[in-house]
mmCIF file of C-alpha atoms in Angstrom:
data_model
loop_
_atom_site.group_PDB
_atom_site.id
_atom_site.type_symbol
_atom_site.label_atom_id
_atom_site.label_comp_id
_atom_site.label_asym_id
_atom_site.label_seq_id
_atom_site.Cartn_x
_atom_site.Cartn_y
_atom_site.Cartn_z
ATOM 1 C CA MET A 1 -11.902 -18.511 223.857
ATOM 2 C CA LEU A 2 -14.990 -16.317 223.750
ATOM 3 C CA THR A 3 -12.751 -13.411 224.751
ATOM 4 C CA ILE A 4 -10.495 -14.146 221.777
ATOM 5 C CA PHE A 5 -13.557 -14.559 219.541
ATOM 6 C CA PHE A 6 -14.860 -11.122 220.467
ATOM 7 C CA ARG A 7 -11.408 -9.529 220.375
ATOM 8 C CA ALA A 8 -10.801 -10.943 216.879
ATOM 9 C CA ILE A 9 -14.177 -9.550 215.744
ATOM 10 C CA ILE A 10 -13.378 -6.124 217.199
ATOM 11 C CA ILE A 11 -9.950 -6.038 215.513
ATOM 12 C CA PHE A 12 -11.508 -7.182 212.241
ATOM 13 C CA VAL A 13 -14.221 -4.504 212.301
ATOM 14 C CA VAL A 14 -11.801 -1.722 213.273
ATOM 15 C CA LEU A 15 -9.364 -2.735 210.518
ATOM 16 C CA LEU A 16 -12.178 -2.964 207.989
ATOM 17 C CA VAL A 17 -13.413 0.533 208.847
ATOM 18 C CA VAL A 18 -9.873 1.918 208.668
ATOM 19 C CA ILE A 19 -9.160 0.269 205.303
ATOM 20 C CA ARG A 20 -12.480 1.563 203.933
ATOM 21 C CA LEU A 21 -11.642 5.063 205.166
ATOM 22 C CA MET A 22 -8.164 4.896 203.642
ATOM 23 C CA GLY A 23 -9.740 4.520 200.224
ATOM 24 C CA LYS A 24 -9.268 2.285 197.247
ATOM 25 C CA ARG A 25 -5.658 3.122 196.529
ATOM 26 C CA GLN A 26 -4.590 0.913 199.423
ATOM 27 C CA LEU A 27 -6.136 -2.135 197.838
ATOM 28 C CA GLY A 28 -4.683 -4.545 195.351
ATOM 29 C CA GLU A 29 -7.156 -6.871 193.768
ATOM 30 C CA MET A 30 -8.899 -7.649 197.015
ATOM 31 C CA GLU A 31 -12.112 -6.377 198.471
ATOM 32 C CA PRO A 32 -11.544 -4.323 201.661
ATOM 33 C CA PHE A 33 -12.654 -7.110 203.985
ATOM 34 C CA GLU A 34 -10.443 -9.611 202.184
ATOM 35 C CA LEU A 35 -7.463 -7.334 202.629
ATOM 36 C CA VAL A 36 -8.272 -7.026 206.336
ATOM 37 C CA ILE A 37 -8.401 -10.796 206.652
ATOM 38 C CA THR A 38 -5.097 -11.151 204.811
ATOM 39 C CA LEU A 39 -3.466 -8.571 207.065
ATOM 40 C CA VAL A 40 -4.721 -10.114 210.270
ATOM 41 C CA ILE A 41 -4.523 -13.795 209.487
ATOM 42 C CA ALA A 42 -0.775 -13.777 208.907
ATOM 43 C CA GLU A 43 -0.133 -12.249 212.315
ATOM 44 C CA ILE A 44 -2.656 -14.421 214.053
ATOM 45 C CA ALA A 45 -1.184 -17.570 212.590
ATOM 46 C CA CYS A 46 2.391 -16.563 213.412
ATOM 47 C CA ILE A 47 2.008 -15.514 217.033
ATOM 48 C CA PRO A 48 0.947 -18.863 218.572
ATOM 49 C CA MET A 49 3.364 -20.670 216.234
ATOM 50 C CA GLY A 50 6.332 -18.631 217.338
ATOM 51 C CA ASP A 51 5.377 -18.046 220.951
ATOM 52 C CA SER A 52 5.190 -21.354 222.775
ATOM 53 C CA SER A 53 3.828 -19.665 225.889
ATOM 54 C CA LEU A 54 0.495 -19.137 224.146
ATOM 55 C CA PRO A 55 -1.974 -21.983 223.741
ATOM 56 C CA LEU A 56 -2.519 -23.065 220.151
ATOM 57 C CA SER A 57 -6.251 -22.674 220.721
ATOM 58 C CA TYR A 58 -5.764 -18.875 220.742
ATOM 59 C CA GLY A 59 -4.560 -18.983 217.147
ATOM 60 C CA ILE A 60 -7.129 -21.555 216.047
ATOM 61 C CA ILE A 61 -10.068 -19.626 217.516
ATOM 62 C CA SER A 62 -8.861 -16.363 215.983
ATOM 63 C CA ILE A 63 -8.463 -17.945 212.545
ATOM 64 C CA LEU A 64 -11.884 -19.584 212.801
ATOM 65 C CA THR A 65 -13.352 -16.215 213.812
ATOM 66 C CA LEU A 66 -11.885 -14.566 210.730
ATOM 67 C CA PHE A 67 -13.208 -17.368 208.565
ATOM 68 C CA PHE A 68 -16.615 -16.911 210.197
ATOM 69 C CA MET A 69 -16.520 -13.151 209.540
ATOM 70 C CA HIS A 70 -15.508 -13.723 205.925
ATOM 71 C CA GLN A 71 -18.368 -16.117 205.328
ATOM 72 C CA LEU A 72 -20.795 -13.895 207.214
ATOM 73 C CA ILE A 73 -19.885 -10.842 205.128
ATOM 74 C CA ASN A 74 -20.299 -12.866 201.944
ATOM 75 C CA ILE A 75 -23.740 -13.976 203.071
ATOM 76 C CA ILE A 76 -24.791 -10.481 204.163
ATOM 77 C CA GLY A 77 -23.473 -9.129 200.862
ATOM 78 C CA SER A 78 -25.648 -11.545 198.931
ATOM 79 C CA TRP A 79 -28.725 -10.355 200.850
ATOM 80 C CA SER A 80 -28.297 -6.604 200.493
ATOM 81 C CA ILE A 81 -26.640 -4.440 197.845
ATOM 82 C CA THR A 82 -26.474 -1.508 200.249
ATOM 83 C CA LEU A 83 -24.585 -3.530 202.821
ATOM 84 C CA ARG A 84 -22.292 -4.916 200.154
ATOM 85 C CA ARG A 85 -21.496 -1.355 199.098
ATOM 86 C CA ILE A 86 -20.817 -0.340 202.679
ATOM 87 C CA LEU A 87 -18.485 -3.277 203.229
ATOM 88 C CA SER A 88 -16.779 -3.486 199.858
ATOM 89 C CA GLY A 89 -17.244 -0.021 198.429
ATOM 90 C CA LYS A 90 -18.770 0.825 195.075
ATOM 91 C CA PRO A 91 -17.160 1.593 191.728
ATOM 92 C CA ALA A 92 -16.248 5.250 191.272
ATOM 93 C CA ILE A 93 -16.141 7.089 187.961
ATOM 94 C CA ILE A 94 -12.919 9.069 187.992
ATOM 95 C CA ILE A 95 -12.755 9.945 184.276
ATOM 96 C CA ASP A 96 -15.782 10.800 182.183
ATOM 97 C CA LYS A 97 -16.514 12.675 178.970
ATOM 98 C CA ASN A 98 -15.517 15.923 180.690
ATOM 99 C CA GLY A 99 -12.170 14.510 181.722
ATOM 100 C CA ILE A 100 -10.746 13.803 185.155
ATOM 101 C CA ARG A 101 -13.228 14.228 187.991
ATOM 102 C CA TYR A 102 -11.241 16.175 190.541
ATOM 103 C CA LYS A 103 -13.841 15.993 193.325
ATOM 104 C CA GLU A 104 -14.014 12.214 192.981
ATOM 105 C CA LEU A 105 -10.228 12.013 193.200
ATOM 106 C CA GLN A 106 -10.255 14.041 196.387
ATOM 107 C CA LYS A 107 -12.945 11.796 197.852
ATOM 108 C CA LEU A 108 -10.827 8.744 197.059
ATOM 109 C CA SER A 109 -7.600 10.328 198.371
ATOM 110 C CA MET A 110 -6.021 9.788 194.968
ATOM 111 C CA SER A 111 -3.729 11.931 192.885
ATOM 112 C CA VAL A 112 -3.445 12.402 189.120
ATOM 113 C CA ASN A 113 -0.218 10.385 189.307
ATOM 114 C CA ASP A 114 -2.115 7.424 190.724
ATOM 115 C CA ILE A 115 -4.521 7.465 187.762
ATOM 116 C CA GLN A 116 -1.670 7.867 185.281
ATOM 117 C CA GLN A 117 0.068 4.868 186.808
ATOM 118 C CA SER A 118 -3.044 2.699 186.585
ATOM 119 C CA MET A 119 -3.737 3.907 183.045
ATOM 120 C CA ARG A 120 -0.213 3.157 181.884
ATOM 121 C CA SER A 121 -0.431 -0.387 183.233
ATOM 122 C CA LEU A 122 -3.494 -0.811 180.999
ATOM 123 C CA GLY A 123 -1.662 0.615 177.977
ATOM 124 C CA TYR A 124 -3.173 4.116 177.971
ATOM 125 C CA PHE A 125 -0.748 7.015 178.094
ATOM 126 C CA ASN A 126 -3.017 9.932 177.183
ATOM 127 C CA PHE A 127 -6.102 11.098 179.002
ATOM 128 C CA ASP A 128 -7.835 11.893 175.708
ATOM 129 C CA GLU A 129 -7.724 8.210 174.793
ATOM 130 C CA VAL A 130 -10.126 7.510 177.631
ATOM 131 C CA MET A 131 -13.863 8.085 177.554
ATOM 132 C CA TYR A 132 -14.584 6.587 180.967
ATOM 133 C CA GLY A 133 -12.284 5.489 183.758
ATOM 134 C CA ILE A 134 -13.890 3.542 186.572
ATOM 135 C CA LEU A 135 -12.158 2.633 189.782
ATOM 136 C CA GLU A 136 -13.601 -0.688 190.864
ATOM 137 C CA GLY A 137 -14.339 -1.742 194.434
ATOM 138 C CA ASN A 138 -11.137 -3.785 194.480
ATOM 139 C CA GLY A 139 -9.016 -0.753 193.567
ATOM 140 C CA LYS A 140 -8.435 -1.706 189.917
ATOM 141 C CA LEU A 141 -9.022 0.745 187.096
ATOM 142 C CA SER A 142 -11.320 -0.207 184.209
ATOM 143 C CA ILE A 143 -11.266 1.870 181.068
ATOM 144 C CA LEU A 144 -13.702 2.499 178.250
ATOM 145 C CA PRO A 145 -11.527 3.898 175.447
ATOM 146 C CA ASN A 146 -12.530 6.747 173.209
ATOM 147 C CA ALA A 147 -11.501 4.904 170.060
ATOM 148 C CA PRO A 148 -11.187 1.165 169.431
ATOM 149 C CA LYS A 149 -7.907 0.039 170.902
ATOM 150 C CA ASP A 150 -6.772 -1.779 167.782
ATOM 151 C CA SER A 151 -6.787 1.428 165.710
ATOM 152 C CA GLU A 152 -3.380 2.853 164.860
ATOM 153 C CA PRO A 153 -2.433 5.265 167.603
ATOM 154 C CA GLU A 154 -0.646 8.456 166.862
ATOM 155 C CA GLN A 155 2.949 7.799 167.908
ATOM 156 C CA ALA A 156 3.981 11.078 169.384
ATOM 157 C CA GLY A 157 5.998 10.022 172.378
ATOM 158 C CA MET A 158 4.855 9.757 175.903
ATOM 159 C CA PRO A 159 3.128 12.908 177.163
ATOM 160 C CA ILE A 160 4.947 14.778 179.878
ATOM 161 C CA SER A 161 3.141 16.392 182.776
ATOM 162 C CA LEU A 162 3.798 20.120 182.780
ATOM 163 C CA VAL A 163 1.245 21.045 185.447
ATOM 164 C CA LEU A 164 0.058 18.721 188.170
ATOM 165 C CA GLU A 165 -2.606 19.741 190.658
ATOM 166 C CA GLY A 166 -1.882 23.425 190.190
ATOM 167 C CA LYS A 167 1.903 23.111 190.377
ATOM 168 C CA VAL A 168 4.254 23.673 187.449
ATOM 169 C CA MET A 169 6.713 20.817 186.978
ATOM 170 C CA LYS A 170 9.880 22.782 186.288
ATOM 171 C CA ASN A 171 12.027 19.828 185.181
ATOM 172 C CA GLU A 172 9.410 18.691 182.691
ATOM 173 C CA LEU A 173 8.968 22.256 181.467
ATOM 174 C CA GLU A 174 12.705 22.450 180.848
ATOM 175 C CA LYS A 175 12.569 19.133 178.996
ATOM 176 C CA ALA A 176 9.872 20.587 176.732
ATOM 177 C CA GLY A 177 12.009 23.670 176.142
ATOM 178 C CA LEU A 178 9.380 25.990 177.583
ATOM 179 C CA THR A 179 9.215 28.695 180.218
ATOM 180 C CA GLU A 180 6.392 29.334 182.654
ATOM 181 C CA GLU A 181 5.543 32.555 180.835
ATOM 182 C CA ALA A 182 5.408 30.852 177.436
ATOM 183 C CA LEU A 183 3.221 28.083 178.795
ATOM 184 C CA SER A 184 0.956 30.558 180.555
ATOM 185 C CA LYS A 185 0.483 32.513 177.318
ATOM 186 C CA GLU A 186 -0.274 29.310 175.431
ATOM 187 C CA ILE A 187 -2.912 28.328 177.989
ATOM 188 C CA GLU A 188 -4.542 31.741 177.774
ATOM 189 C CA LYS A 189 -5.074 31.168 174.050
ATOM 190 C CA THR A 190 -7.540 28.420 174.916
ATOM 191 C CA ALA A 191 -9.077 29.445 178.230
ATOM 192 C CA PRO A 192 -8.584 32.085 180.930
ATOM 193 C CA LEU A 193 -6.832 29.666 183.278
ATOM 194 C CA LYS A 194 -4.052 30.255 185.769
ATOM 195 C CA PHE A 195 -1.769 27.427 186.893
ATOM 196 C CA PRO A 196 -3.566 26.906 190.240
ATOM 197 C CA ASP A 197 -6.832 26.343 188.302
ATOM 198 C CA ILE A 198 -5.321 23.445 186.370
ATOM 199 C CA LEU A 199 -5.512 19.903 187.637
ATOM 200 C CA TYR A 200 -3.384 18.416 184.876
ATOM 201 C CA LEU A 201 -1.626 19.672 181.812
ATOM 202 C CA GLY A 202 0.225 17.168 179.677
ATOM 203 C CA MET A 203 1.908 17.626 176.346
ATOM 204 C CA ASN A 204 3.254 15.149 173.836
ATOM 205 C CA SER A 205 6.327 15.626 171.674
ATOM 206 C CA ARG A 206 4.256 17.129 168.862
ATOM 207 C CA GLY A 207 2.874 19.855 171.072
ATOM 208 C CA LYS A 208 -0.571 18.361 171.620
ATOM 209 C CA MET A 209 -1.732 19.501 175.027
ATOM 210 C CA TYR A 210 -4.361 18.031 177.271
ATOM 211 C CA ILE A 211 -5.528 20.635 179.747
ATOM 212 C CA GLN A 212 -7.772 19.514 182.557
ATOM 213 C CA PRO A 213 -9.070 22.391 184.676
ATOM 214 C CA LYS A 214 -10.049 21.627 188.257
ATOM 215 C CA LYS A 215 -13.556 22.692 187.269
ATOM 216 C CA GLY A 216 -15.031 22.052 183.866
ATOM 217 C CA LYS A 217 -14.343 20.044 180.742
ATOM 218 C CA TYR A 218 -10.870 19.244 179.470
ATOM 219 C CA ILE A 219 -9.363 21.110 176.549
ATOM 220 C CA VAL A 220 -7.182 19.687 173.800
ATOM 221 C CA HIS A 221 -4.934 22.233 172.161
ATOM 222 C CA THR A 222 -1.909 21.950 169.939
ATOM 223 C CA MET A 223 1.014 24.250 170.492
ATOM 224 C CA ASP A 224 2.710 25.281 167.303
ATOM 225 C CA GLY A 225 6.380 24.754 166.735
ATOM 226 C CA VAL A 226 6.967 21.984 169.234
ATOM 227 C CA GLN A 227 9.169 19.158 168.041
ATOM 228 C CA GLY A 228 10.296 17.358 171.146
ATOM 229 C CA ASP A 229 12.501 14.295 171.292
ATOM 230 C CA TRP A 230 11.008 12.709 174.424
ATOM 231 C CA MET B 1 -26.955 -23.561 201.658
ATOM 232 C CA LYS B 2 -23.557 -25.175 202.234
ATOM 233 C CA LYS B 3 -22.160 -21.762 203.139
ATOM 234 C CA TYR B 4 -24.866 -21.205 205.764
ATOM 235 C CA ILE B 5 -24.203 -24.611 207.302
ATOM 236 C CA ILE B 6 -20.471 -23.934 207.516
ATOM 237 C CA VAL B 7 -21.068 -20.548 209.175
ATOM 238 C CA VAL B 8 -23.466 -22.048 211.707
ATOM 239 C CA VAL B 9 -21.118 -24.976 212.444
ATOM 240 C CA VAL B 10 -18.111 -22.693 212.924
ATOM 241 C CA LEU B 11 -20.087 -20.334 215.153
ATOM 242 C CA ALA B 12 -21.451 -23.244 217.173
ATOM 243 C CA LEU B 13 -17.950 -24.683 217.518
ATOM 244 C CA ILE B 14 -16.521 -21.402 218.779
ATOM 245 C CA ILE B 15 -19.381 -20.766 221.199
ATOM 246 C CA THR B 16 -19.314 -24.339 222.530
ATOM 247 C CA ALA B 17 -15.554 -24.222 222.978
ATOM 248 C CA GLY B 18 -15.876 -20.820 224.634
ATOM 249 C CA LEU B 19 -18.587 -21.952 227.042
ATOM 250 C CA PHE B 20 -16.662 -25.124 227.874
ATOM 251 C CA GLU B 21 -13.550 -23.059 228.503
ATOM 252 C CA GLN B 22 -15.430 -20.645 230.727
ATOM 253 C CA ASP B 23 -17.060 -23.404 232.742
ATOM 254 C CA TYR B 24 -13.925 -25.537 233.012
ATOM 255 C CA LEU B 25 -11.628 -22.659 233.899
ATOM 256 C CA MET B 26 -14.021 -21.188 236.462
ATOM 257 C CA SER B 27 -14.679 -24.483 238.224
ATOM 258 C CA THR B 28 -11.032 -25.587 238.149
ATOM 259 C CA MET B 29 -9.677 -22.308 239.416
ATOM 260 C CA THR B 30 -12.366 -22.032 242.084
ATOM 261 C CA GLU B 31 -11.472 -25.521 243.294
ATOM 262 C CA PHE B 32 -7.781 -24.594 243.167
ATOM 263 C CA GLU B 33 -8.481 -21.561 245.339
ATOM 264 C CA THR B 34 -10.438 -23.673 247.832
ATOM 265 C CA ARG B 35 -7.640 -26.227 248.041
ATOM 266 C CA ILE B 36 -5.038 -23.481 248.426
ATOM 267 C CA GLU B 37 -7.152 -21.866 251.149
ATOM 268 C CA THR B 38 -7.337 -25.161 253.080
ATOM 269 C CA VAL B 39 -3.557 -25.646 252.900
ATOM 270 C CA ALA B 40 -2.940 -21.958 253.643
ATOM 271 C CA VAL B 41 -4.943 -22.125 256.888
ATOM 272 C CA LYS B 42 -2.803 -25.088 257.953
ATOM 273 C CA ALA B 43 0.366 -23.206 257.007
ATOM 274 C CA LYS B 44 -0.775 -20.182 258.996
ATOM 275 C CA ASP B 45 -1.481 -22.374 262.004
ATOM 276 C CA LYS B 46 1.861 -24.118 261.416
ATOM 277 C CA ILE B 47 0.216 -27.522 261.265
ATOM 278 C CA ILE B 48 0.849 -28.093 257.578
ATOM 279 C CA VAL B 49 2.514 -31.400 256.723
ATOM 280 C CA GLN B 50 4.382 -32.615 253.645
ATOM 281 C CA SER B 51 1.418 -34.632 252.368
ATOM 282 C CA ASP B 52 -0.743 -31.446 252.215
ATOM 283 C CA ALA B 53 1.739 -29.867 249.830
ATOM 284 C CA ASP B 54 2.085 -33.108 247.859
ATOM 285 C CA ASP B 55 -1.704 -33.490 247.519
ATOM 286 C CA LEU B 56 -2.063 -29.940 246.229
ATOM 287 C CA ILE B 57 0.740 -30.450 243.716
ATOM 288 C CA GLU B 58 -0.690 -33.792 242.591
ATOM 289 C CA TRP B 59 -4.127 -32.247 242.089
ATOM 290 C CA TRP B 60 -2.596 -29.378 240.116
ATOM 291 C CA ASN B 61 -0.520 -31.746 237.950
ATOM 292 C CA GLY B 62 -3.682 -33.625 237.055
ATOM 293 C CA LYS B 63 -5.362 -30.429 235.841
ATOM 294 C CA LYS B 64 -2.602 -28.540 234.099
ATOM 295 C CA GLY B 65 -2.614 -30.734 230.979
ATOM 296 C CA ARG B 66 -6.040 -29.432 230.014
ATOM 297 C CA LEU B 67 -5.309 -25.938 231.239
ATOM 298 C CA ASP B 68 -2.385 -25.899 228.803
ATOM 299 C CA LEU B 69 -4.960 -25.716 226.015
ATOM 300 C CA ILE B 70 -6.730 -22.634 227.281
ATOM 301 C CA ILE B 71 -4.482 -20.404 229.354
ATOM 302 C CA PRO B 72 -1.060 -18.909 228.622
ATOM 303 C CA HIS B 73 1.670 -21.353 229.589
ATOM 304 C CA ILE B 74 3.497 -18.671 231.515
ATOM 305 C CA ASN B 75 0.747 -18.803 234.165
ATOM 306 C CA ILE B 76 1.059 -22.571 234.444
ATOM 307 C CA THR B 77 4.845 -22.340 234.781
ATOM 308 C CA GLU B 78 4.457 -19.715 237.480
ATOM 309 C CA ALA B 79 2.019 -21.899 239.424
ATOM 310 C CA ASP B 80 4.435 -24.858 239.063
ATOM 311 C CA MET B 81 7.280 -22.799 240.458
ATOM 312 C CA ARG B 82 5.270 -21.419 243.371
ATOM 313 C CA LEU B 83 4.007 -24.891 244.285
ATOM 314 C CA GLY B 84 7.541 -26.295 244.150
ATOM 315 C CA GLU B 85 8.819 -23.477 246.326
ATOM 316 C CA MET B 86 5.962 -23.953 248.793
ATOM 317 C CA LYS B 87 6.737 -27.686 249.042
ATOM 318 C CA ALA B 88 10.406 -26.984 249.737
ATOM 319 C CA LEU B 89 9.502 -24.383 252.385
ATOM 320 C CA VAL B 90 7.188 -26.853 254.125
ATOM 321 C CA GLU B 91 10.017 -29.402 254.057
ATOM 322 C CA VAL B 92 12.345 -26.994 255.894
ATOM 323 C CA ARG B 93 9.463 -25.896 258.137
ATOM 324 C CA LYS B 94 9.404 -22.285 256.969
ATOM 325 C CA TYR B 95 5.629 -22.108 257.350
ATOM 326 C CA GLU B 96 5.272 -18.328 257.137
ATOM 327 C CA GLU B 97 7.070 -18.227 253.809
ATOM 328 C CA ALA B 98 5.068 -21.211 252.576
ATOM 329 C CA TYR B 99 1.922 -19.294 253.580
ATOM 330 C CA ALA B 100 3.122 -16.319 251.514
ATOM 331 C CA GLN B 101 3.658 -18.572 248.494
ATOM 332 C CA LEU B 102 0.147 -19.979 248.895
ATOM 333 C CA ASN B 103 -1.288 -16.476 248.886
ATOM 334 C CA ILE B 104 0.604 -15.675 245.698
ATOM 335 C CA LEU B 105 -0.891 -18.835 244.188
ATOM 336 C CA LYS B 106 -4.353 -17.654 245.186
ATOM 337 C CA SER B 107 -3.796 -14.306 243.496
ATOM 338 C CA LEU B 108 -2.528 -16.103 240.426
ATOM 339 C CA SER B 109 -5.672 -18.199 240.322
ATOM 340 C CA VAL B 110 -7.831 -15.062 240.503
ATOM 341 C CA ARG B 111 -5.760 -13.512 237.713
ATOM 342 C CA ILE B 112 -6.282 -16.553 235.509
ATOM 343 C CA LYS B 113 -10.042 -16.322 236.051
ATOM 344 C CA GLU B 114 -9.888 -12.659 235.082
ATOM 345 C CA LEU B 115 -8.410 -13.680 231.722
ATOM 346 C CA LEU B 116 -11.931 -14.538 230.676
ATOM 347 C CA SER B 117 -13.245 -11.063 231.262
ATOM 348 C CA SER B 118 -10.337 -9.135 229.692
#
């Protein structure tokens, strides 16, 4: 039993470290250690149930060990903020007044698409609607909007991503009726940026562009003569 | 406070169960080895009788109920089979083969003890 106790602790700690290293995008609404417990407990409960050659005590001790670890982490977390941050992670600001924080995204192993997905689920489709975007310890995105949410938004269709992490999205470009050259010229009107320097470039159906360089503040620019139907 | 008490109780429960398991398994398996050794010497000297095999099996049957709770059942089944085979071999006076079975049982007992340190 003590062997199982120590083995369960070792598996728990290794899984916790791995989940923490994998970053927040792997989490749902759970803290990292809760996810680890959820992952392990299902297996632990099933094995002695399904395999009659194993004593039930193996499953019971393992489950009790996980419960013990859960309680212990909660207690340790209430003692020390530093330890709580190590175990559960801390909130990360991924969007601020300068736009998307590329370095933070890289640290979190996240892509622009991941943020867009989380933003859309909260009802935000444009990056310029967001003043601050904070990725919480449990992997959920919290947003501080630029304008009050109940104000009438400009209905200009959903923005399409023309450049993502330095790469031109050819299908989207075609949808917008643009060529790489035309887009490049339009970008140069606002800043001396090449495609590889751009983290994200989105445009709505009225030609309003949101350009987020990999370094520096975002730029909002309107392209004349765009009347899209997307 | 309630949380602390629960953590301490759970930890105490696991440690107590673990220590009991260690003590019980060690003493039972050591006794099993001693009993096997006694019967094995008789088998080697070809003076083993049916009651020696029966006594060993009876002793084992009395212990395996508790062992079921702490060691994989496959080990218990294997010991059951080896003991049954040994009894049959003693019945037909194949002492050398019965001796071999007893040695396998001894190895099995050592293996079960090693479960604690794996």
